[in-house]
Amino acid sequence: MLYPVVFTLMVAARALAQVPPMAVVTNGTVQGIRCSNADANAFLGVPYARAPIGDLRFAAPAPYNKKYDGTLIATNPSPSCVQFSRYFGTGGAGVGTEDCLFLDIYAPTSATISSFLPVKLWLYGGSNHVGSVSDDLYNGCPAAAAGDAIIVAANYRLGPLGFLVIPDTNITGNQALQDQLLAARWVRDNIVAFGGDRERILLFGQSAGARDTAVLATLPASGGLLAAAAMESGGFGKDIPRAVDRTGPHARWARDVGCAARDVGCLRAAPMDVLVAAARNVSSAGWGPVVDGTMVTQQPAAAGLAVPAIVGVTTAETANGLLERVGGPGVMARLDGTVYNEFLQQMFRGQAGAVNASYSLARFYTNTSMLYGADADAARGAAVFRAIVRIQTEREYLCPLQKGLRAEAARGGRSPGVWGYVWDQAPGCAWLGGMDADTARVLGPAHSSEIPYVFGEVAALPPGGLGNCGFDDGDRNISRALERS
């Protein structure tokens, strides 16, 4: 009579498989969900701060200290913070909510409270005025399924909500940096419940998230909170503005809202759509970290790193922006030597000839001719495109990176250590929603193109409906190495 025993075991196994993942943190019990595409668990929308509304709008974040009302059901993606532009999958300006200070946490299904796995805490990019942990690019399930780390992604406030400076008030900027530090403290205090090691927290970010990381990694408070930092495509080696440099544009923004510059009560009561509309008149570069004299007392390069770091760039950082300006990959045939010479004259004036000698189009034509075959005009246009991208990338990204590396090396034994990299892996396929294979081919190793590798997404790409190209075994091997690094 083995059948009843077998049947009982089958029922028990099925019931066990349906038990949702649980974690007990300082606020109570969190119930997560099994990832649908990977052998990992996800705990989505876990609050780390009180809603930054009312008197907390533009203020430092307040810790989420209250107990959950029963079990926290953490199965829905974190709501995005209010967006101040359109970027990737975040929707348009105005999308999102002020009550957004949540974490998404991903853990291998095998993780237990005694696993003590390294922790990777992610800060998204987006010029500090757009971005969200709920962007499909930042799905931590595949990376967690590799089994070597806990992945955490933190929402933080954007635009004026995260970086507003109003002189002679208590609105001194860097609110978003304070969000990020508070998120790191929550992770330190609770990550063991998900299988993580509180002593091995890596803060990593890309673009604006890397710039924020570059600032945070120099703060004395980070030395006892973080074990290391990683910065992809931004921030390291670049100075940030002083708070006083922001007061002019931020005061104009306040007036566009309909408030006197120092009328904090008016700004806190203003409808969100009015705040968003007024921000259209402020350059995206107008929001970001500042030297405020309190939290950030000096330039990051002068302060030096408080934790070991790895920093780097891609070889075609500016390709995305240039392609958008010239009108897409179909216009390659319209780019020629005349366009290139005009670019050099505008950018370098009297030094244009010397730059042209170092970055001649012939140097780039060999590779593009292989891409375009018999279409000689497109190959020449692509050579112009890549030459401009290379010059812009080295000027805006690689040179500051090298400056930062030299400054840190000059600290000698006071430096905890820094390592640099250059990313030259060109995705062989579309890697972003709305992108086609031709665009991916032209972009090469562009800004953000390493993210699918970092998050282990290459197996799930290209996104649906974007052609039949595919990432190869080489792509997947690189991704696996990054997942485990």
PDB file of N, CA and C in Angstrom, residues 34-41 107-110 141-142 144-146:
ATOM      1  N   ARG A  34       7.850  34.551  -5.316  1.00  0.00           N
ATOM      2  CA  ARG A  34       8.854  33.833  -6.104  1.00  0.00           C
ATOM      3  C   ARG A  34       8.977  34.497  -7.474  1.00  0.00           C
ATOM      4  N   CYS A  35      10.191  34.748  -7.923  1.00  0.00           N
ATOM      5  CA  CYS A  35      10.400  35.329  -9.246  1.00  0.00           C
ATOM      6  C   CYS A  35       9.868  34.385 -10.318  1.00  0.00           C
ATOM      7  N   SER A  36       9.228  34.925 -11.320  1.00  0.00           N
ATOM      8  CA  SER A  36       8.654  34.090 -12.374  1.00  0.00           C
ATOM      9  C   SER A  36       9.690  33.651 -13.389  1.00  0.00           C
ATOM     10  N   ASN A  37      10.805  34.388 -13.483  1.00  0.00           N
ATOM     11  CA  ASN A  37      11.785  34.111 -14.531  1.00  0.00           C
ATOM     12  C   ASN A  37      13.128  33.639 -14.002  1.00  0.00           C
ATOM     13  N   ALA A  38      13.221  33.364 -12.695  1.00  0.00           N
ATOM     14  CA  ALA A  38      14.519  32.991 -12.127  1.00  0.00           C
ATOM     15  C   ALA A  38      14.315  32.322 -10.776  1.00  0.00           C
ATOM     16  N   ASP A  39      15.329  31.586 -10.353  1.00  0.00           N
ATOM     17  CA  ASP A  39      15.270  30.865  -9.077  1.00  0.00           C
ATOM     18  C   ASP A  39      15.642  31.818  -7.945  1.00  0.00           C
ATOM     19  N   ALA A  40      14.760  32.768  -7.696  1.00  0.00           N
ATOM     20  CA  ALA A  40      15.013  33.797  -6.685  1.00  0.00           C
ATOM     21  C   ALA A  40      13.689  34.267  -6.106  1.00  0.00           C
ATOM     22  N   ASN A  41      13.776  34.889  -4.955  1.00  0.00           N
ATOM     23  CA  ASN A  41      12.616  35.488  -4.299  1.00  0.00           C
ATOM     24  C   ASN A  41      12.721  37.005  -4.372  1.00  0.00           C
ATOM     25  N   ALA A 107      16.575  37.875  -3.436  1.00  0.00           N
ATOM     26  CA  ALA A 107      17.462  36.913  -2.770  1.00  0.00           C
ATOM     27  C   ALA A 107      17.362  35.559  -3.455  1.00  0.00           C
ATOM     28  N   PRO A 108      18.455  34.795  -3.502  1.00  0.00           N
ATOM     29  CA  PRO A 108      18.359  33.420  -4.002  1.00  0.00           C
ATOM     30  C   PRO A 108      17.360  32.629  -3.160  1.00  0.00           C
ATOM     31  N   THR A 109      16.671  31.685  -3.767  1.00  0.00           N
ATOM     32  CA  THR A 109      15.712  30.879  -2.999  1.00  0.00           C
ATOM     33  C   THR A 109      16.414  30.063  -1.928  1.00  0.00           C
ATOM     34  N   SER A 110      17.698  29.812  -2.101  1.00  0.00           N
ATOM     35  CA  SER A 110      18.451  29.021  -1.123  1.00  0.00           C
ATOM     36  C   SER A 110      18.941  29.847   0.064  1.00  0.00           C
ATOM     37  N   CYS A 141      15.897  39.784 -10.226  1.00  0.00           N
ATOM     38  CA  CYS A 141      15.689  38.334 -10.114  1.00  0.00           C
ATOM     39  C   CYS A 141      16.821  37.516 -10.734  1.00  0.00           C
ATOM     40  N   PRO A 142      17.211  37.762 -12.008  1.00  0.00           N
ATOM     41  CA  PRO A 142      18.275  36.938 -12.592  1.00  0.00           C
ATOM     42  C   PRO A 142      19.597  37.040 -11.837  1.00  0.00           C
ATOM     43  N   ALA A 144      20.069  37.762  -8.657  1.00  0.00           N
ATOM     44  CA  ALA A 144      19.963  37.062  -7.373  1.00  0.00           C
ATOM     45  C   ALA A 144      19.992  35.559  -7.567  1.00  0.00           C
ATOM     46  N   ALA A 145      19.417  35.092  -8.669  1.00  0.00           N
ATOM     47  CA  ALA A 145      19.374  33.653  -8.925  1.00  0.00           C
ATOM     48  C   ALA A 145      20.759  33.058  -9.120  1.00  0.00           C
ATOM     49  N   ALA A 146      21.747  33.890  -9.457  1.00  0.00           N
ATOM     50  CA  ALA A 146      23.117  33.385  -9.570  1.00  0.00           C
ATOM     51  C   ALA A 146      23.603  32.823  -8.247  1.00  0.00           C
TER      52      ALA A 146
END
